[in-house]
XYZ file of C-alpha atoms in Angstrom:
111
model
C -4.302 -6.867 15.029
C -0.497 -7.203 15.125
C -0.758 -10.588 13.408
C -2.773 -9.026 10.587
C -0.218 -6.236 10.100
C 2.587 -8.780 10.006
C 0.669 -10.925 7.524
C 0.081 -7.935 5.221
C 3.769 -6.950 5.408
C 5.133 -10.483 4.857
C 6.224 -10.665 8.491
C 8.339 -7.517 8.350
C 6.118 -4.914 10.025
C 5.582 -1.266 9.139
C 8.324 1.327 8.841
C 5.896 4.049 9.966
C 2.717 3.932 12.041
C 0.487 6.985 12.340
C -1.624 7.048 15.520
C -4.587 9.389 15.145
C -7.194 7.614 17.295
C -6.452 9.588 20.454
C -6.617 6.624 22.835
C -3.358 6.233 24.792
C -3.865 2.491 25.231
C -3.386 1.825 21.494
C 0.193 3.155 21.451
C 1.784 -0.154 22.548
C -0.184 -1.897 19.773
C 1.149 0.614 17.260
C 4.690 -0.076 18.436
C 4.010 -3.779 17.931
C 3.116 -3.084 14.286
C 6.581 -1.623 13.616
C 9.488 -3.158 11.763
C 12.934 -2.956 13.379
C 13.972 0.692 13.223
C 10.369 1.819 12.669
C 8.774 4.977 14.024
C 5.342 5.587 15.506
C 4.096 9.111 14.796
C 1.839 10.176 17.664
C -0.703 12.776 16.523
C -3.978 11.760 18.150
C -3.379 12.192 21.875
C -3.714 15.896 22.473
C -5.519 15.617 25.817
C -3.397 16.256 28.902
C -3.066 13.953 31.900
C -3.652 10.611 30.200
C -1.190 7.738 30.286
C -0.513 4.202 29.138
C 1.691 1.312 30.206
C 4.649 0.272 28.050
C 7.482 -2.193 28.469
C 10.497 -0.103 27.328
C 12.156 -3.188 25.869
C 9.530 -3.013 23.082
C 11.412 0.070 21.877
C 14.946 -0.988 22.721
C 15.006 -4.475 21.196
C 13.622 -3.279 17.888
C 15.426 0.083 17.790
C 11.953 1.620 17.516
C 10.974 5.225 18.145
C 7.931 7.296 19.077
C 7.755 10.813 17.721
C 5.153 13.344 18.802
C 3.800 15.523 16.013
C 2.106 18.839 16.725
C 1.833 22.280 15.194
C 2.357 21.027 11.667
C 1.748 23.304 8.696
C -1.933 22.956 7.642
C -0.849 22.399 4.025
C 0.453 19.020 5.209
C -3.130 17.779 5.562
C -4.004 18.968 2.048
C -0.891 17.246 0.671
C -1.814 14.005 2.415
C -5.396 14.129 1.177
C -4.206 14.816 -2.370
C -1.889 11.823 -2.152
C -4.744 9.602 -0.980
C -6.964 10.809 -3.821
C -4.355 10.241 -6.536
C -2.530 7.113 -5.419
C -3.187 3.719 -6.926
C -2.508 1.939 -3.628
C -5.362 -0.517 -2.972
C -6.460 0.886 0.399
C -9.656 -1.137 0.149
C -7.532 -4.210 0.892
C -6.735 -2.733 4.313
C -10.370 -2.203 5.277
C -12.657 -3.729 2.639
C -15.861 -2.439 4.225
C -16.714 0.168 6.862
C -17.716 -0.900 10.365
C -19.510 0.892 13.174
C -17.580 1.212 16.417
C -20.019 -1.176 18.093
C -18.886 -3.826 15.589
C -15.162 -3.529 16.354
C -14.834 -7.247 17.132
C -16.352 -8.132 13.770
C -13.980 -5.674 12.064
C -10.930 -7.245 13.717
C -12.114 -10.738 12.805
C -12.465 -9.708 9.142
C -8.696 -9.236 8.756
């Protein structure tokens, strides 16, 4: 997946990554999507007692950050949804067709 993100960003990576999946093991992947100086916003992992493995140099060598986000104002969700409804960004290029979870390998191959 990192290769696809880099291809779609002309090799630069993302300035911001929003993790909402709630699976701790995807956090290192999200960090890999980041540009130098980028920030991963961690929203999805609200369950206690879970962990993941991370080589700290992945943060240090790219001056990358992880920021936990919780207790945000509910209007933030409405603002985000409004943005998504009114933007002309071609989100369909990111995921041209929906996939079922059982077809995750097919979805990854489609990028």
